[in-house]
Structures are given as C-alpha cells and as structure tokens.
Amino acid sequence: MPSAAAPSGGASAGGARSGELPSAGESGSARVARRDDAVRAAVEHGLLGPEAPIIALLDVPGIKASVAELRAAFDAVTAPGTPVLHAFAVKATPLVPVLRLLHEHGIGAEVASPGELALARAAGVPPSETVLDSPAKTIAELREALALGIAVNADNPQELDRIDGLVGDLPSGPNGAPTGSPHPRSPIGIRVNPQVGGGSIEALSTATATSKFGVALRDEGAREWIVQAYADRPWLTRLHAHTGSQGIPLSLMARGIAETYALAEEINRRVGRQQIDTLDIGGGLPVNFGSDVTTPTYAQYARLLAEAVPGLFDGRYGLVTEFGRSLLAKHGTVVARVEYAKSAGGRPVAVTHAGVQIATRTVYAPGSWPLRIAAYDALGRPKAGPDVVQDIAGPACFAGDLLAEGRALPLLEQGDYAAALDTGAYYFAHHYAYNSLARPGVYGFASVEGGNGNGNEGTDVRFAVVRDPQGVEEIVAESGGARPTALTAL
C-alpha cells in the first residue's frame, strides 16, 4: 500500500497519551501526539494487525524539524559565508527514502562502505556532498571515490600510500585541472584519533588510546608524521576527527575537537600557508532514550564548541559534521502486536513480534541500550490503567529475547500493541535475521490537522512506504533457495 489516510482524534481514554510528556519542550509533546495518531491510523487502515503484526514508523515532520534545528544551531555560531556541510551518517538509518528526504533539506551523506555509497547515490546525493570514511577502504573504493570527486578521509599511513598511487591517474583536478594533476578533485584529509578518552559505552568510544580509528595522535612520532604528510602533499586540505557517540559527554567531544583544531593550526603554521581549509568534526551527539525530551540539543553543543574552540567558527575553516543517531532516533517507532499474554513466576509476559531482529543492541546489551515501551490497546489507542510490572518479549527462540524486563506499564493483553520508542536509528533499519524472521515494513507518516475528507474533523494521517515488508519468498531467495543442491555433489 503506497499511502493511506486516516482520521484520528486527540486524546486517548482518560485524556492521556502514551509515553512521557516532557516538562518543557513543546516539540516533544507534539511528537508524542503525532506518534499516537499514527499508531491508531496504522491499525485502522490495516497496516498493523493480526496479518501484519509488526511495523516501523518514521515521523517525517519530526525528521524535518531536527534537520532545521541542526542547521540553525551551527548557523548561529558560524561566521557568515563559511562553507558548512552537514553529512548524515548513513549507517544510522540506511534507507534510500530517508537519505533523499535529508538531501532535499540540505543534508549530505557520510558513507563507510560501497553499499552505503550506492544508497547515497540512489537517493540523489551528489559527490560534492558525500564523505567517505572507513578504516578498511579497498583500492577499488578509493579509486571510485576519487574519480567521482567524493571527499575522502584517509584512516592510516598505508591508506595514504594507496591514495598517493591513485592521485596521478585521476581524470582531472580542481576546476578542470589536467590529467595527472597533483591536486585531485576530491577533498582529501587524514583522520586522527586525539586519544582523549572514552565514555560509558566502551564499544562506541572512538577516541581511546587504542581505538582502531585514525592516526593515534599521541603515539610516539605520530604528530610529526602527520605534519610531514601535509607538507609533502599540498592536496591534503582537510583534517578529520570523530570523538562523539552515545555515552560520550559533550565536554569530552569538545576536547577532541579542540585537539584537532590545534593540530590544524600547527600544520598550517609549519607549512607556511592555509593548507588545511576544512575541519570534519564528525558527529556523535548523544540521544536521550529516557524520555521524550530532546537533550542535549544541537544548539547546546554548538554553543559549547564556540566557547571551547572559538577559532573553529571564525570563517577560516569550512566545516563538515557527520551526525546520525541524533537526527533520526527519536523519530522512529517499532509497533508490534501482542500475540500472547502469559505469566511466568508470577510476572506477566507479553509475547510480541519485536525482539532481537529489530533491537539487537537492546537485547544483547540491555544495560547500555534500554528502550522505552509504550502500550496501546487493540484499536491502536494509548492504553490506560494502572502500571503492572511485566516483561515485553520478542519472537526469537532464546530466553534473552526481551525488549524490556520488569517494566511498569498498563497491562498488555492479547491483541494489544507494544511500541519500542526512539528506534529511528540503528534499530529497524538494521535487521538481524535470527530465526529467519522477516524484515518489517517501514512507513513514513505525516499528520495534517483539519478535515479528513469524510466529513469528520480531526487529524489526517498519511503514510508512505519506505521499505516493503519482507516476504518468505525473499527469505528463501536470500538463503540460497535457487541452489538447493549446491552442496550435495561435493
């Protein structure tokens, strides 16, 4: 179904909406209202129900609002005329319609694999707004990126040696420079690891002493090697670092960027020219998974950077950012039907169709990645009633497949729906095919207040298919179904 519209009223039974309304921040309240309307409309139009027991929803107005907040935050602290590229980290939500929506609102793409580059190109993101980051780029990947004019951040000395060998074979340099020009069309830089420390989630801490990313800035001889690399290559014009991620305090993120800025200043001073003209400061703004409040905000982060590294914004350097989770997370919701309601050890258990296949990090590391759950009744309305401590279980065949354990919610019953909130990044777009469970359909939605065309006033909810639900035929095909006898003859 490419699109649908549904009338939907305001408050649910008892006048309450699902989730936690923030004490401040009307946008959080509006986001909750849109989500509730969308869940109800999805049930009414059959996108969600007994035959379609799990879907993923993307709040399009919410995504647009986050983009506007990001751009406004950096515009407020950046000197007029400074070139700024906000490149979305494609790994966060690798869906072509999402990338196209972001592109049409001024956001580029940061890619880290041939697949992500192909998605960005399919979405229409031009090479000039694309950045290639990866610690394991092949020669073929580098050759393609350089031929297209895509910005490249070299991760290590061996990769830079490969780029040296490719630069002379490029078809053109900047502004139509001739073949063999020593100045490639692609902006090229080196990624450094400022080694400023980690955060609360070790696996996501990219600036520790032993991180696999970039040139370790404090290792013996590393700083001198970096300076010399720029002195020897006038076409190295960017410097990149990525300190932030979930669990990293803003102060540590700012410290990593300050170290990178200081290195750029040193390089330019020692080579005697403004060779580095752009700083790629990465992304990694943490997301609040504990409530509907958006915190920290882009404005808070930009102001902190302006205070900690004022020279970053004085117009001498262009800027690139690579935010991902913070743009999409709070605008995604997975909604799953309660197939059975049971009890074990005196605790209620709601067995749903959402588990490890869409919330892999939460299931395997619940302490680091807890999700909020909202309860809806069989008609898709926010469920009322006293909170009851219960487990929200998924469909996979292992005991730990739990979206939430010991969570206090209105009691979920057979036919109700459990919604996993803040799942717009790194969740339903990253399917884990345990038990050959199918990928859920993904639908974008938007709400328009007013008449719905049926003579009723209310909220008109419109859906668009982002990704079709996966069928069993696709599962068989992806599992070698066309070659059933491939192994029997060996």
Short mmCIF file of N, CA, C and O in Angstrom, two decimals, residues 351-456:
data_model
loop_
_atom_site.label_atom_id
_atom_site.label_comp_id
_atom_site.label_asym_id
_atom_site.label_seq_id
_atom_site.Cartn_x
_atom_site.Cartn_y
_atom_site.Cartn_z
N VAL A 351 4.15 -11.54 24.86
CA VAL A 351 4.95 -12.10 23.78
C VAL A 351 4.57 -11.37 22.49
O VAL A 351 3.44 -11.49 22.01
N THR A 352 5.52 -10.60 21.95
CA THR A 352 5.26 -9.75 20.80
C THR A 352 6.09 -10.21 19.59
O THR A 352 6.84 -11.18 19.67
N HIS A 353 5.95 -9.48 18.50
CA HIS A 353 6.69 -9.80 17.28
C HIS A 353 7.92 -8.92 17.10
O HIS A 353 8.52 -8.92 16.02
N ALA A 354 8.31 -8.18 18.12
CA ALA A 354 9.51 -7.34 18.05
C ALA A 354 10.51 -7.81 19.10
O ALA A 354 10.21 -7.86 20.29
N GLY A 355 11.69 -8.14 18.64
CA GLY A 355 12.74 -8.59 19.55
C GLY A 355 14.10 -8.35 18.97
O GLY A 355 14.38 -7.28 18.41
N VAL A 356 14.92 -9.36 19.06
CA VAL A 356 16.32 -9.20 18.67
C VAL A 356 16.49 -8.85 17.20
O VAL A 356 17.49 -8.23 16.81
N GLN A 357 15.51 -9.18 16.37
CA GLN A 357 15.68 -8.90 14.93
C GLN A 357 15.65 -7.41 14.62
O GLN A 357 16.21 -6.96 13.62
N ILE A 358 15.02 -6.61 15.48
CA ILE A 358 14.97 -5.16 15.24
C ILE A 358 15.63 -4.36 16.36
O ILE A 358 15.83 -3.16 16.21
N ALA A 359 15.96 -5.00 17.46
CA ALA A 359 16.56 -4.29 18.60
C ALA A 359 17.75 -5.10 19.12
O ALA A 359 17.83 -5.44 20.30
N THR A 360 18.67 -5.39 18.23
CA THR A 360 19.78 -6.29 18.55
C THR A 360 20.61 -5.77 19.72
O THR A 360 20.93 -6.52 20.65
N ARG A 361 20.94 -4.50 19.70
CA ARG A 361 21.77 -3.95 20.77
C ARG A 361 21.04 -4.01 22.11
O ARG A 361 21.64 -4.33 23.14
N THR A 362 19.76 -3.69 22.11
CA THR A 362 18.99 -3.69 23.36
C THR A 362 18.90 -5.10 23.94
O THR A 362 19.04 -5.29 25.16
N VAL A 363 18.67 -6.09 23.09
CA VAL A 363 18.51 -7.46 23.59
C VAL A 363 19.82 -8.00 24.14
O VAL A 363 19.86 -8.63 25.20
N TYR A 364 20.92 -7.75 23.44
CA TYR A 364 22.20 -8.30 23.87
C TYR A 364 22.93 -7.44 24.90
O TYR A 364 23.79 -7.94 25.63
N ALA A 365 22.61 -6.16 24.98
CA ALA A 365 23.26 -5.26 25.95
C ALA A 365 22.22 -4.33 26.54
O ALA A 365 22.27 -3.10 26.34
N PRO A 366 21.24 -4.86 27.27
CA PRO A 366 20.14 -4.02 27.76
C PRO A 366 20.58 -2.92 28.71
O PRO A 366 19.93 -1.88 28.79
N GLY A 367 21.68 -3.13 29.41
CA GLY A 367 22.13 -2.08 30.33
C GLY A 367 22.61 -0.84 29.61
O GLY A 367 22.44 0.28 30.11
N SER A 368 23.20 -1.02 28.44
CA SER A 368 23.69 0.12 27.67
C SER A 368 22.64 0.70 26.74
O SER A 368 22.70 1.88 26.39
N TRP A 369 21.68 -0.12 26.31
CA TRP A 369 20.72 0.30 25.29
C TRP A 369 19.28 0.03 25.70
O TRP A 369 18.53 -0.63 24.98
N PRO A 370 18.83 0.53 26.86
CA PRO A 370 17.43 0.32 27.24
C PRO A 370 16.50 1.13 26.34
O PRO A 370 16.84 2.22 25.89
N LEU A 371 15.34 0.57 26.07
CA LEU A 371 14.33 1.26 25.27
C LEU A 371 13.09 1.53 26.10
O LEU A 371 12.69 0.69 26.93
N ARG A 372 12.47 2.67 25.85
CA ARG A 372 11.15 2.92 26.43
C ARG A 372 10.10 2.15 25.63
O ARG A 372 10.22 1.99 24.42
N ILE A 373 9.09 1.69 26.33
CA ILE A 373 7.99 0.97 25.70
C ILE A 373 6.70 1.71 25.99
O ILE A 373 6.44 2.11 27.13
N ALA A 374 5.88 1.90 24.97
CA ALA A 374 4.55 2.48 25.14
C ALA A 374 3.51 1.41 24.86
O ALA A 374 3.68 0.58 23.96
N ALA A 375 2.43 1.43 25.62
CA ALA A 375 1.36 0.43 25.49
C ALA A 375 0.17 1.02 24.75
O ALA A 375 -0.28 2.13 25.05
N TYR A 376 -0.33 0.27 23.78
CA TYR A 376 -1.52 0.65 23.01
C TYR A 376 -2.52 -0.50 23.05
O TYR A 376 -2.13 -1.68 23.11
N ASP A 377 -3.80 -0.15 23.00
CA ASP A 377 -4.81 -1.21 23.01
C ASP A 377 -5.01 -1.77 21.61
O ASP A 377 -4.33 -1.39 20.65
N ALA A 378 -5.97 -2.68 21.47
CA ALA A 378 -6.17 -3.39 20.21
C ALA A 378 -6.61 -2.47 19.08
O ALA A 378 -6.49 -2.83 17.90
N LEU A 379 -7.12 -1.28 19.41
CA LEU A 379 -7.52 -0.32 18.39
C LEU A 379 -6.42 0.70 18.11
O LEU A 379 -6.63 1.64 17.34
N GLY A 380 -5.27 0.52 18.72
CA GLY A 380 -4.17 1.44 18.50
C GLY A 380 -4.22 2.69 19.34
O GLY A 380 -3.50 3.65 19.07
N ARG A 381 -5.03 2.69 20.39
CA ARG A 381 -5.13 3.86 21.27
C ARG A 381 -4.21 3.68 22.47
O ARG A 381 -4.01 2.56 22.94
N PRO A 382 -3.63 4.77 22.97
CA PRO A 382 -2.81 4.65 24.17
C PRO A 382 -3.58 3.95 25.28
O PRO A 382 -4.73 4.28 25.56
N LYS A 383 -2.97 2.97 25.89
CA LYS A 383 -3.67 2.14 26.86
C LYS A 383 -3.67 2.78 28.23
O LYS A 383 -2.63 3.25 28.73
N ALA A 384 -4.83 2.80 28.84
CA ALA A 384 -4.97 3.34 30.19
C ALA A 384 -4.95 2.20 31.20
O ALA A 384 -5.00 1.03 30.85
N GLY A 385 -4.89 2.57 32.46
CA GLY A 385 -4.93 1.58 33.52
C GLY A 385 -3.70 1.66 34.39
O GLY A 385 -2.71 2.31 34.05
N PRO A 386 -3.75 1.00 35.54
CA PRO A 386 -2.62 1.04 36.47
C PRO A 386 -1.40 0.33 35.89
O PRO A 386 -1.52 -0.62 35.12
N ASP A 387 -0.23 0.81 36.27
CA ASP A 387 1.00 0.16 35.82
C ASP A 387 1.16 -1.20 36.49
O ASP A 387 0.88 -1.37 37.69
N VAL A 388 1.61 -2.15 35.70
CA VAL A 388 1.88 -3.50 36.18
C VAL A 388 3.29 -3.88 35.71
O VAL A 388 3.63 -3.70 34.54
N VAL A 389 4.10 -4.39 36.61
CA VAL A 389 5.44 -4.82 36.24
C VAL A 389 5.34 -6.07 35.37
O VAL A 389 4.73 -7.07 35.76
N GLN A 390 5.94 -6.00 34.18
CA GLN A 390 5.81 -7.10 33.21
C GLN A 390 7.02 -7.13 32.30
O GLN A 390 7.81 -6.18 32.24
N ASP A 391 7.18 -8.24 31.58
CA ASP A 391 8.23 -8.38 30.58
C ASP A 391 7.62 -8.22 29.19
O ASP A 391 6.50 -8.67 28.93
N ILE A 392 8.38 -7.59 28.29
CA ILE A 392 7.98 -7.47 26.89
C ILE A 392 8.94 -8.34 26.10
O ILE A 392 10.12 -8.01 25.95
N ALA A 393 8.44 -9.47 25.62
CA ALA A 393 9.29 -10.48 24.98
C ALA A 393 9.16 -10.43 23.47
O ALA A 393 8.12 -10.04 22.92
N GLY A 394 10.23 -10.87 22.80
CA GLY A 394 10.23 -10.95 21.35
C GLY A 394 9.97 -12.37 20.87
O GLY A 394 9.78 -13.29 21.68
N PRO A 395 10.00 -12.60 19.55
CA PRO A 395 9.61 -13.89 18.99
C PRO A 395 10.75 -14.88 18.82
O PRO A 395 10.51 -16.03 18.44
N ALA A 396 11.99 -14.46 19.07
CA ALA A 396 13.13 -15.33 18.78
C ALA A 396 13.24 -16.45 19.81
O ALA A 396 12.84 -16.31 20.97
N CYS A 397 13.83 -17.54 19.37
CA CYS A 397 13.89 -18.74 20.21
C CYS A 397 15.14 -18.76 21.08
O CYS A 397 16.02 -19.62 20.94
N PHE A 398 15.25 -17.78 21.96
CA PHE A 398 16.21 -17.85 23.06
C PHE A 398 15.67 -17.00 24.20
O PHE A 398 14.93 -16.03 23.98
N ALA A 399 16.03 -17.36 25.42
CA ALA A 399 15.37 -16.79 26.60
C ALA A 399 15.61 -15.30 26.76
O ALA A 399 14.77 -14.59 27.33
N GLY A 400 16.72 -14.81 26.28
CA GLY A 400 17.05 -13.41 26.49
C GLY A 400 16.43 -12.46 25.49
O GLY A 400 16.73 -11.26 25.52
N ASP A 401 15.57 -12.95 24.62
CA ASP A 401 14.97 -12.07 23.61
C ASP A 401 13.87 -11.24 24.25
O ASP A 401 12.67 -11.53 24.13
N LEU A 402 14.29 -10.18 24.93
CA LEU A 402 13.37 -9.30 25.66
C LEU A 402 13.61 -7.85 25.24
O LEU A 402 14.74 -7.36 25.29
N LEU A 403 12.55 -7.16 24.86
CA LEU A 403 12.65 -5.71 24.63
C LEU A 403 12.76 -4.97 25.94
O LEU A 403 13.41 -3.93 26.03
N ALA A 404 12.09 -5.47 26.95
CA ALA A 404 12.14 -4.84 28.27
C ALA A 404 11.84 -5.90 29.32
O ALA A 404 10.99 -6.77 29.10
N GLU A 405 12.51 -5.82 30.44
CA GLU A 405 12.33 -6.78 31.53
C GLU A 405 11.92 -6.04 32.79
O GLU A 405 12.53 -5.06 33.18
N GLY A 406 10.85 -6.52 33.43
CA GLY A 406 10.39 -5.90 34.66
C GLY A 406 9.96 -4.47 34.49
O GLY A 406 10.22 -3.63 35.35
N ARG A 407 9.28 -4.16 33.39
CA ARG A 407 8.88 -2.79 33.08
C ARG A 407 7.46 -2.52 33.57
O ARG A 407 6.56 -3.35 33.38
N ALA A 408 7.24 -1.37 34.20
CA ALA A 408 5.93 -0.99 34.71
C ALA A 408 5.15 -0.28 33.61
O ALA A 408 5.52 0.82 33.19
N LEU A 409 4.07 -0.90 33.15
CA LEU A 409 3.21 -0.38 32.08
C LEU A 409 1.78 -0.81 32.35
O LEU A 409 1.55 -1.77 33.10
N PRO A 410 0.80 -0.14 31.74
CA PRO A 410 -0.54 -0.72 31.75
C PRO A 410 -0.47 -2.15 31.20
O PRO A 410 0.26 -2.42 30.24
N LEU A 411 -1.18 -3.07 31.82
CA LEU A 411 -1.04 -4.48 31.50
C LEU A 411 -1.37 -4.74 30.02
O LEU A 411 -2.46 -4.44 29.55
N LEU A 412 -0.41 -5.31 29.31
CA LEU A 412 -0.62 -5.66 27.91
C LEU A 412 -1.34 -6.99 27.82
O LEU A 412 -0.96 -7.97 28.47
N GLU A 413 -2.36 -7.03 26.98
CA GLU A 413 -3.17 -8.23 26.79
C GLU A 413 -3.10 -8.68 25.35
O GLU A 413 -2.65 -7.95 24.46
N GLN A 414 -3.54 -9.89 25.10
CA GLN A 414 -3.54 -10.42 23.74
C GLN A 414 -4.27 -9.46 22.80
O GLN A 414 -5.37 -9.00 23.10
N GLY A 415 -3.62 -9.16 21.66
CA GLY A 415 -4.21 -8.24 20.70
C GLY A 415 -3.84 -6.79 20.89
O GLY A 415 -4.10 -5.96 20.01
N ASP A 416 -3.24 -6.46 22.03
CA ASP A 416 -2.73 -5.10 22.23
C ASP A 416 -1.45 -4.90 21.43
O ASP A 416 -0.99 -5.81 20.72
N TYR A 417 -0.86 -3.72 21.56
CA TYR A 417 0.38 -3.41 20.84
C TYR A 417 1.40 -2.81 21.80
O TYR A 417 1.07 -1.98 22.65
N ALA A 418 2.66 -3.24 21.62
CA ALA A 418 3.78 -2.66 22.35
C ALA A 418 4.62 -1.87 21.36
O ALA A 418 4.98 -2.38 20.29
N ALA A 419 4.94 -0.63 21.70
CA ALA A 419 5.73 0.23 20.82
C ALA A 419 7.09 0.48 21.44
O ALA A 419 7.18 0.94 22.58
N ALA A 420 8.14 0.18 20.69
CA ALA A 420 9.51 0.47 21.11
C ALA A 420 9.87 1.85 20.57
O ALA A 420 9.92 2.06 19.35
N LEU A 421 10.10 2.79 21.47
CA LEU A 421 10.28 4.20 21.10
C LEU A 421 11.74 4.52 20.81
O LEU A 421 12.65 3.79 21.19
N ASP A 422 11.94 5.64 20.12
CA ASP A 422 13.28 6.18 19.83
C ASP A 422 14.12 5.19 19.02
O ASP A 422 15.33 5.06 19.21
N THR A 423 13.48 4.49 18.08
CA THR A 423 14.16 3.45 17.31
C THR A 423 14.40 3.85 15.85
O THR A 423 14.53 2.99 14.98
N GLY A 424 14.47 5.15 15.58
CA GLY A 424 14.65 5.60 14.21
C GLY A 424 16.07 5.44 13.67
O GLY A 424 16.29 5.59 12.47
N ALA A 425 17.02 5.12 14.53
CA ALA A 425 18.41 4.93 14.10
C ALA A 425 18.97 3.69 14.76
O ALA A 425 18.78 3.46 15.96
N TYR A 426 19.65 2.86 13.98
CA TYR A 426 20.34 1.66 14.44
C TYR A 426 19.39 0.59 14.99
O TYR A 426 19.83 -0.28 15.73
N TYR A 427 18.14 0.63 14.62
CA TYR A 427 17.21 -0.40 15.08
C TYR A 427 16.55 -1.09 13.89
O TYR A 427 17.14 -1.99 13.29
N PHE A 428 15.34 -0.70 13.51
CA PHE A 428 14.62 -1.46 12.49
C PHE A 428 15.27 -1.39 11.11
O PHE A 428 14.99 -2.23 10.26
N ALA A 429 16.14 -0.41 10.89
CA ALA A 429 16.83 -0.35 9.60
C ALA A 429 18.03 -1.31 9.55
O ALA A 429 18.67 -1.44 8.51
N HIS A 430 18.33 -1.98 10.67
CA HIS A 430 19.48 -2.87 10.77
C HIS A 430 19.00 -4.27 11.16
O HIS A 430 19.24 -4.74 12.27
N HIS A 431 18.33 -4.91 10.24
CA HIS A 431 17.68 -6.19 10.54
C HIS A 431 18.71 -7.28 10.84
O HIS A 431 19.73 -7.41 10.18
N TYR A 432 18.39 -8.06 11.84
CA TYR A 432 19.20 -9.20 12.26
C TYR A 432 18.34 -10.44 12.04
O TYR A 432 17.33 -10.63 12.72
N ALA A 433 18.73 -11.28 11.11
CA ALA A 433 17.84 -12.34 10.62
C ALA A 433 17.85 -13.59 11.48
O ALA A 433 17.86 -14.72 10.98
N TYR A 434 17.81 -13.43 12.78
CA TYR A 434 17.70 -14.57 13.70
C TYR A 434 16.39 -15.29 13.43
O TYR A 434 15.34 -14.67 13.26
N ASN A 435 16.43 -16.63 13.44
CA ASN A 435 15.23 -17.44 13.17
C ASN A 435 14.62 -17.14 11.80
O ASN A 435 13.45 -17.43 11.55
N SER A 436 15.39 -16.53 10.91
CA SER A 436 14.87 -16.12 9.59
C SER A 436 13.61 -15.28 9.73
O SER A 436 12.68 -15.37 8.90
N LEU A 437 13.59 -14.45 10.75
CA LEU A 437 12.46 -13.54 10.93
C LEU A 437 12.47 -12.47 9.84
O LEU A 437 13.53 -11.97 9.45
N ALA A 438 11.30 -12.12 9.35
CA ALA A 438 11.19 -11.19 8.22
C ALA A 438 11.45 -9.76 8.65
O ALA A 438 11.13 -9.35 9.77
N ARG A 439 12.00 -8.99 7.72
CA ARG A 439 12.16 -7.55 7.95
C ARG A 439 10.78 -6.90 7.96
O ARG A 439 9.95 -7.16 7.08
N PRO A 440 10.52 -6.03 8.93
CA PRO A 440 9.21 -5.37 8.96
C PRO A 440 9.11 -4.29 7.89
O PRO A 440 10.12 -3.73 7.45
N GLY A 441 7.90 -3.99 7.49
CA GLY A 441 7.69 -2.84 6.62
C GLY A 441 7.98 -1.56 7.37
O GLY A 441 7.76 -1.46 8.59
N VAL A 442 8.50 -0.58 6.64
CA VAL A 442 8.80 0.72 7.23
C VAL A 442 7.95 1.76 6.51
O VAL A 442 7.91 1.79 5.27
N TYR A 443 7.26 2.60 7.27
CA TYR A 443 6.35 3.60 6.71
C TYR A 443 6.67 4.97 7.30
O TYR A 443 6.78 5.12 8.52
N GLY A 444 6.80 5.94 6.43
CA GLY A 444 6.85 7.31 6.88
C GLY A 444 5.44 7.83 7.07
O GLY A 444 4.50 7.38 6.41
N PHE A 445 5.28 8.79 7.99
CA PHE A 445 3.94 9.35 8.19
C PHE A 445 4.04 10.84 8.45
O PHE A 445 5.05 11.37 8.89
N ALA A 446 2.94 11.50 8.15
CA ALA A 446 2.80 12.93 8.43
C ALA A 446 1.35 13.18 8.79
O ALA A 446 0.43 12.54 8.26
N SER A 447 1.12 14.09 9.70
CA SER A 447 -0.22 14.41 10.17
C SER A 447 -0.56 15.83 9.78
O SER A 447 0.27 16.73 9.88
N VAL A 448 -1.80 16.02 9.33
CA VAL A 448 -2.29 17.35 8.98
C VAL A 448 -3.60 17.57 9.71
O VAL A 448 -4.56 16.81 9.52
N GLU A 449 -3.64 18.59 10.55
CA GLU A 449 -4.87 18.90 11.27
C GLU A 449 -5.92 19.43 10.30
O GLU A 449 -5.61 20.16 9.36
N GLY A 450 -7.18 19.06 10.52
CA GLY A 450 -8.27 19.56 9.68
C GLY A 450 -9.16 18.44 9.22
O GLY A 450 -9.14 17.32 9.74
N GLY A 451 -9.96 18.72 8.22
CA GLY A 451 -10.89 17.72 7.71
C GLY A 451 -10.17 16.57 7.06
O GLY A 451 -9.10 16.72 6.49
N ASN A 452 -10.77 15.39 7.13
CA ASN A 452 -10.14 14.21 6.57
C ASN A 452 -10.82 13.73 5.30
O ASN A 452 -10.52 12.66 4.79
N GLY A 453 -11.76 14.51 4.78
CA GLY A 453 -12.41 14.14 3.54
C GLY A 453 -13.65 13.30 3.74
O GLY A 453 -14.37 13.01 2.77
N ASN A 454 -13.92 12.88 4.96
CA ASN A 454 -15.09 12.05 5.23
C ASN A 454 -16.13 12.80 6.06
O ASN A 454 -17.02 12.19 6.65
N GLY A 455 -15.98 14.09 6.10
CA GLY A 455 -16.93 14.89 6.87
C GLY A 455 -16.62 14.96 8.33
O GLY A 455 -17.39 15.50 9.12
N ASN A 456 -15.48 14.40 8.74
CA ASN A 456 -15.09 14.42 10.16
C ASN A 456 -13.89 15.32 10.34
O ASN A 456 -12.97 15.34 9.53
#
